[in-house]
Coordinates of C-alpha atoms in Angstrom, one line a residue:
Chain A
L1 CA 47.2 111.1 49.9
A2 CA 44.7 108.4 50.4
A3 CA 41.9 110.9 50.9
R4 CA 42.5 112.9 47.6
Y5 CA 42.0 109.4 45.9
G6 CA 39.1 108.7 47.9
R7 CA 40.5 106.0 49.9
A8 CA 40.3 105.0 53.3
V9 CA 43.8 103.8 55.2
K10 CA 43.6 100.7 57.5
W11 CA 47.0 100.9 59.7
H12 CA 48.2 97.5 60.6
P13 CA 50.8 97.5 64.1
I14 CA 53.5 95.2 63.3
L15 CA 56.7 94.4 65.3
L16 CA 59.5 94.6 63.0
G17 CA 61.9 92.4 65.2
I18 CA 59.8 89.5 64.7
V19 CA 59.9 90.1 60.8
F20 CA 63.4 90.2 60.7
K21 CA 63.8 86.8 62.4
T22 CA 61.6 85.1 59.5
T23 CA 63.0 87.4 56.8
G24 CA 66.8 87.5 57.7
G25 CA 66.3 91.5 57.4
A26 CA 67.9 93.8 59.7
P27 CA 67.7 97.8 61.0
V28 CA 68.8 99.7 58.3
V29 CA 71.2 101.4 60.5
A30 CA 72.9 98.0 61.5
A31 CA 74.8 96.8 58.3
P32 CA 78.5 98.4 58.1
L33 CA 79.0 101.4 55.3
K34 CA 75.0 101.0 54.7
G35 CA 74.3 101.6 58.2
T36 CA 76.1 104.9 58.3
Y37 CA 74.5 106.1 55.2
G38 CA 71.4 104.8 56.3
L39 CA 71.0 107.1 59.0
R40 CA 72.4 110.1 56.8
D41 CA 69.9 109.0 54.5
I42 CA 66.8 108.8 56.8
E43 CA 68.2 112.6 58.2
R44 CA 68.3 114.2 54.7
T45 CA 65.2 112.8 53.5
A46 CA 63.4 114.0 56.1
R47 CA 64.9 117.9 55.3
F48 CA 64.3 117.2 51.8
H49 CA 60.6 116.8 52.4
D50 CA 60.4 119.2 55.4
I51 CA 59.8 116.5 57.8
S52 CA 60.5 116.9 61.5
Y53 CA 63.1 114.3 62.8
K54 CA 65.5 113.7 65.5
H55 CA 67.2 110.4 65.3
P56 CA 66.4 108.9 68.7
S57 CA 69.5 108.0 71.3
R58 CA 68.1 104.8 71.3
F59 CA 67.3 102.9 67.9
P60 CA 66.0 100.8 67.1
L61 CA 64.0 99.4 70.5
P62 CA 61.3 96.9 71.7
T63 CA 57.6 98.2 70.7
Q64 CA 55.4 95.4 71.9
F65 CA 53.4 97.8 74.3
A66 CA 52.7 100.6 71.8
A67 CA 51.9 97.9 69.2
R68 CA 49.5 96.4 71.3
A69 CA 48.3 99.7 72.8
M70 CA 47.6 100.7 69.0
L71 CA 45.8 97.2 68.1
W72 CA 43.9 97.9 71.5
L73 CA 42.4 101.4 70.4
Q74 CA 41.5 100.1 66.7
E75 CA 39.3 97.4 68.3
T76 CA 37.6 99.6 70.8
Q77 CA 37.9 103.3 69.8
G78 CA 38.0 102.8 65.9
E79 CA 40.8 103.7 63.4
D80 CA 40.9 107.6 63.6
K81 CA 41.6 107.9 67.4
A82 CA 44.3 104.9 67.0
H83 CA 46.0 106.8 64.1
E84 CA 45.8 110.0 66.2
F85 CA 47.6 107.4 69.2
A86 CA 50.2 106.2 66.2
Q87 CA 50.8 109.5 65.2
A88 CA 51.5 111.0 68.5
V89 CA 53.8 108.3 69.5
Y90 CA 55.6 108.5 66.3
R91 CA 56.3 112.1 67.3
A92 CA 57.3 111.3 70.9
Y93 CA 60.2 108.9 69.4
F94 CA 61.5 110.2 66.4
V95 CA 61.2 113.7 67.0
D96 CA 61.0 114.5 70.9
D97 CA 63.1 111.5 71.9
I98 CA 61.1 109.8 74.0
D99 CA 61.7 106.1 74.7
I100 CA 58.8 104.4 73.7
S101 CA 59.7 101.0 74.9
A102 CA 58.7 102.2 78.1
P103 CA 55.0 101.5 79.0
A104 CA 55.1 104.7 81.4
N105 CA 56.2 106.8 78.6
V106 CA 53.4 105.3 75.8
T107 CA 50.6 105.8 78.7
Q108 CA 51.4 109.1 79.2
I109 CA 50.6 109.9 75.6
A110 CA 47.5 108.1 75.9
N111 CA 46.5 109.7 78.9
A112 CA 47.3 113.2 77.4
M113 CA 45.1 112.1 74.7
G114 CA 42.1 111.6 77.4
L115 CA 42.2 107.7 76.9
D116 CA 41.3 105.2 79.6
T117 CA 44.7 104.1 80.2
I118 CA 43.8 101.8 83.0
A119 CA 41.8 99.4 80.5
M120 CA 44.8 99.9 78.0
A121 CA 47.0 98.4 80.6
E122 CA 44.8 95.4 81.4
A123 CA 44.2 94.9 77.5
T124 CA 48.0 95.0 76.9
G125 CA 48.8 92.7 79.1
S126 CA 46.1 90.0 78.1
E127 CA 47.2 87.3 76.1
P128 CA 44.3 87.2 73.8
L129 CA 45.5 90.7 72.7
K130 CA 48.9 89.3 72.2
E131 CA 48.1 86.5 70.3
R132 CA 46.3 88.8 68.1
L133 CA 49.3 91.0 67.4
K134 CA 51.1 87.9 66.7
G135 CA 48.4 86.7 64.3
N136 CA 48.3 90.4 62.6
I137 CA 52.5 89.9 61.8
E138 CA 51.8 86.8 60.6
T139 CA 49.2 87.7 58.3
A140 CA 51.4 90.9 57.4
M141 CA 54.1 88.3 56.5
A142 CA 51.9 86.4 54.3
R143 CA 51.0 89.8 52.4
G144 CA 54.4 90.1 51.4
V145 CA 55.4 92.8 54.2
F146 CA 59.2 92.9 54.9
G147 CA 59.8 96.3 56.1
S148 CA 58.1 99.7 57.1
P149 CA 56.5 102.0 55.9
F150 CA 54.7 99.2 53.9
I151 CA 51.5 99.9 51.9
V152 CA 49.5 97.7 50.2
V153 CA 46.5 99.5 47.7
D154 CA 44.1 96.7 46.4
D155 CA 47.1 93.9 45.8
E156 CA 49.7 96.3 44.9
P157 CA 52.5 96.4 47.5
F158 CA 54.8 99.4 48.2
W159 CA 57.8 99.5 50.3
G160 CA 59.1 102.8 51.8
F161 CA 58.1 106.5 51.8
D162 CA 60.2 107.0 48.5
R163 CA 57.4 104.9 46.8
F164 CA 54.7 107.4 47.0
D165 CA 55.0 108.5 43.8
Q166 CA 54.3 105.3 42.4
I167 CA 51.3 104.8 44.9
E168 CA 50.0 108.1 43.7
A169 CA 49.9 107.0 40.1
Y170 CA 48.8 103.6 40.9
L171 CA 45.8 105.6 42.9
K172 CA 45.4 107.7 39.7
N173 CA 45.3 105.4 36.9
G174 CA 44.3 102.0 38.7
K175 CA 47.4 100.3 37.7
I176 CA 51.2 100.7 37.6
Chain B
L1 CA 71.2 115.5 34.9
A2 CA 75.1 116.6 35.7
A3 CA 75.0 118.3 32.4
R4 CA 71.9 120.6 33.1
Y5 CA 74.0 121.8 36.2
G6 CA 77.5 122.1 34.4
R7 CA 78.8 119.0 36.1
A8 CA 80.9 116.2 34.6
V9 CA 80.3 112.4 35.6
K10 CA 83.5 110.1 36.3
W11 CA 82.2 106.3 36.4
H12 CA 83.9 103.9 38.1
P13 CA 83.5 100.2 37.7
I14 CA 83.4 98.0 40.7
L15 CA 82.5 94.4 41.3
L16 CA 79.5 94.3 43.5
G17 CA 80.2 90.5 44.7
I18 CA 83.4 91.9 46.2
V19 CA 81.7 95.0 47.7
F20 CA 79.0 92.4 49.1
K21 CA 81.6 90.1 50.7
T22 CA 82.9 93.0 53.2
T23 CA 79.7 94.7 53.6
G24 CA 77.5 91.6 54.2
G25 CA 75.1 92.7 51.3
A26 CA 73.3 90.8 49.1
P27 CA 71.4 90.9 45.8
V28 CA 68.2 92.8 46.1
V29 CA 66.5 89.6 44.8
A30 CA 68.2 87.1 47.0
A31 CA 66.1 87.7 50.4
P32 CA 63.3 85.8 51.6
L33 CA 59.9 88.4 50.7
K34 CA 62.2 91.2 50.0
G35 CA 63.4 89.7 47.1
T36 CA 59.9 88.7 45.3
Y37 CA 59.1 92.4 46.0
G38 CA 62.4 93.7 44.8
L39 CA 62.3 92.4 41.4
R40 CA 58.8 93.5 41.1
D41 CA 59.9 97.0 42.1
I42 CA 62.7 97.0 39.6
E43 CA 60.1 96.3 36.9
R44 CA 57.6 98.6 37.9
T45 CA 60.2 101.3 38.5
A46 CA 61.5 101.0 35.1
R47 CA 57.9 101.2 33.6
F48 CA 57.3 104.1 36.0
H49 CA 60.1 106.3 34.6
D50 CA 59.6 105.0 31.0
I51 CA 63.0 102.8 31.0
S52 CA 63.3 99.7 28.9
Y53 CA 64.0 97.0 31.3
K54 CA 63.4 93.0 30.8
H55 CA 64.9 91.1 33.8
P56 CA 67.6 89.1 32.7
S57 CA 67.1 85.2 32.6
R58 CA 70.5 85.0 34.6
F59 CA 70.7 87.3 37.6
P60 CA 73.7 88.1 39.1
L61 CA 76.2 87.1 37.0
P62 CA 80.0 88.0 37.4
T63 CA 81.0 91.1 35.2
Q64 CA 85.1 90.7 35.7
F65 CA 85.6 91.1 31.9
A66 CA 83.2 93.8 31.6
A67 CA 84.4 96.0 34.5
R68 CA 88.0 95.4 33.5
A69 CA 86.9 96.4 29.6
M70 CA 85.4 99.5 30.8
L71 CA 88.1 100.7 32.9
W72 CA 90.9 99.7 30.0
L73 CA 88.8 102.2 27.9
Q74 CA 88.6 104.8 30.4
E75 CA 92.2 104.7 30.7
T76 CA 92.9 104.7 26.9
Q77 CA 89.9 106.1 24.9
G78 CA 88.6 108.6 27.5
E79 CA 85.4 109.2 29.5
D80 CA 83.1 109.6 26.4
K81 CA 83.7 106.3 24.8
A82 CA 83.8 104.2 27.6
H83 CA 80.4 105.8 29.0
E84 CA 79.0 104.7 25.6
F85 CA 80.3 101.2 26.1
A86 CA 79.2 100.9 29.5
Q87 CA 75.5 101.7 28.1
A88 CA 75.9 99.4 25.4
V89 CA 76.7 96.6 28.2
Y90 CA 73.8 97.8 30.0
R91 CA 71.5 97.5 27.3
A92 CA 72.5 94.0 26.1
Y93 CA 72.2 92.6 29.7
F94 CA 69.2 94.4 30.9
V95 CA 67.0 94.8 27.9
D96 CA 67.9 92.2 25.7
D97 CA 69.1 89.6 27.9
I98 CA 72.5 89.0 26.7
D99 CA 75.0 86.9 29.2
I100 CA 77.4 89.4 29.6
S101 CA 79.6 87.2 31.8
A102 CA 80.8 85.6 28.7
P103 CA 83.7 87.7 27.3
A104 CA 83.0 86.7 23.7
N105 CA 79.4 88.6 24.1
V106 CA 81.4 91.8 25.5
T107 CA 83.7 91.5 22.8
Q108 CA 80.8 91.6 20.4
I109 CA 79.4 94.8 21.7
A110 CA 83.1 96.6 21.3
N111 CA 83.3 95.5 17.9
A112 CA 80.2 97.0 17.1
M113 CA 81.5 100.0 18.0
G114 CA 84.5 99.8 16.2
L115 CA 86.8 99.4 19.2
D116 CA 90.2 97.3 19.1
T117 CA 89.2 93.9 20.4
I118 CA 92.4 92.4 20.3
A119 CA 94.0 95.4 22.5
M120 CA 91.2 94.7 24.6
A121 CA 91.7 91.3 25.2
E122 CA 94.9 91.5 26.1
A123 CA 94.6 94.4 28.7
T124 CA 91.9 92.7 30.1
G125 CA 93.6 89.7 31.1
S126 CA 96.5 91.4 32.3
E127 CA 97.8 91.3 35.8
P128 CA 98.2 95.4 36.6
L129 CA 94.6 96.2 35.1
K130 CA 93.2 93.5 37.5
E131 CA 95.1 95.0 40.4
R132 CA 93.9 98.3 39.4
L133 CA 90.1 97.2 39.2
K134 CA 90.8 95.8 42.8
G135 CA 92.1 99.2 44.0
N136 CA 89.2 101.0 42.5
I137 CA 86.6 98.8 44.5
E138 CA 88.6 99.3 47.6
T139 CA 88.8 102.8 47.0
A140 CA 84.8 103.0 46.6
M141 CA 84.5 101.3 49.7
A142 CA 86.7 103.6 51.1
R143 CA 84.4 106.4 50.1
G144 CA 81.5 104.4 51.5
V145 CA 80.1 102.9 48.1
F146 CA 78.1 99.5 49.0
G147 CA 75.6 99.4 46.0
S148 CA 74.9 100.4 42.4
P149 CA 73.9 102.8 41.3
F150 CA 76.3 104.9 44.2
I151 CA 76.6 108.8 43.2
V152 CA 79.3 110.8 44.8
V153 CA 78.6 114.6 44.5
D154 CA 81.3 116.4 46.1
D155 CA 81.5 114.5 49.1
E156 CA 77.5 114.1 49.0
P157 CA 76.8 110.2 48.7
F158 CA 73.3 108.8 47.2
W159 CA 72.6 105.6 46.6
G160 CA 69.9 104.5 44.3
F161 CA 68.1 105.9 41.3
D162 CA 65.4 106.9 43.8
R163 CA 67.5 109.6 45.0
F164 CA 68.1 111.4 42.0
D165 CA 65.5 114.3 43.1
Q166 CA 67.7 114.4 46.0
I167 CA 71.1 115.1 43.7
E168 CA 69.4 117.5 41.8
A169 CA 68.2 119.2 44.7
Y170 CA 71.6 119.4 45.9
L171 CA 73.2 120.3 42.2
K172 CA 70.8 123.3 42.3
N173 CA 71.2 124.5 46.0
G174 CA 74.9 123.2 46.5
K175 CA 73.8 121.7 49.8
I176 CA 70.8 119.5 51.2

């Protein structure tokens, strides 16, 4: 969508658990009534848009390692490689039901992409990278981010895949 | 949308405040970060779909009287008249910023429609009607309703105006 309108996308790894602690938010599947519907809605929306989806047997789960690995890739390998990695991790979790909270499973994905997994292991355990991820989360919240996917185009915020029609209108007209 | 697919719509007045007490839900504009976005999203979505909207100066507010009046109209005047009334009340609140928690304001709307406002006043104050509204809310929650607009087609639940594209797909194909 961005490419069609000559735009680049910068991805920002965050940890929703930390965001929810600040905003009082909760995973969509956790609330009574709303949770049951939320799961049905996710699966139905995926079918409606012809997107592969299998609800993970463990959901939600901690994603610190994957998020740090993503940040490290952005810093050392550039956006394209990082996006490819993020999409592979999403696919592993949301299609193949792989437990991406386990560093070994994320490392295996990186390995299959030919990435330097020893350097990745070192970086993801380092204090400076952990601090930069925390800083990322704070910056995101300062921009108004409270969920995911959250897309900011110029200064216009959009939450959720079901706002992509409005994002397209904004990209086309420069306003909405 | 329903008419285009040969369907009738039965409206069900409920009180979201009571639903939220059970589900732990909250008005979209009440949460930190999410609330600011929520209001912006409502106004932007209205513009996007060319729907008149002016955020009420008092929001949310109690709607017991309007909900009871709606139920009474459904029982005594039929669905069409009741829908016309509901739409007039929505327009008063969400376009003209009229405080619909005040019975006098709702009565004025009914009066302009030529309805018997003396009978309405009697009915809305009666215990049996109050009980039937409570029963309606319990039935709605038993069907999984936790927000509004909430549309159930056959047994398929849809929450939110942004699912009308999926409702249309269901009506067209009998499944989704």
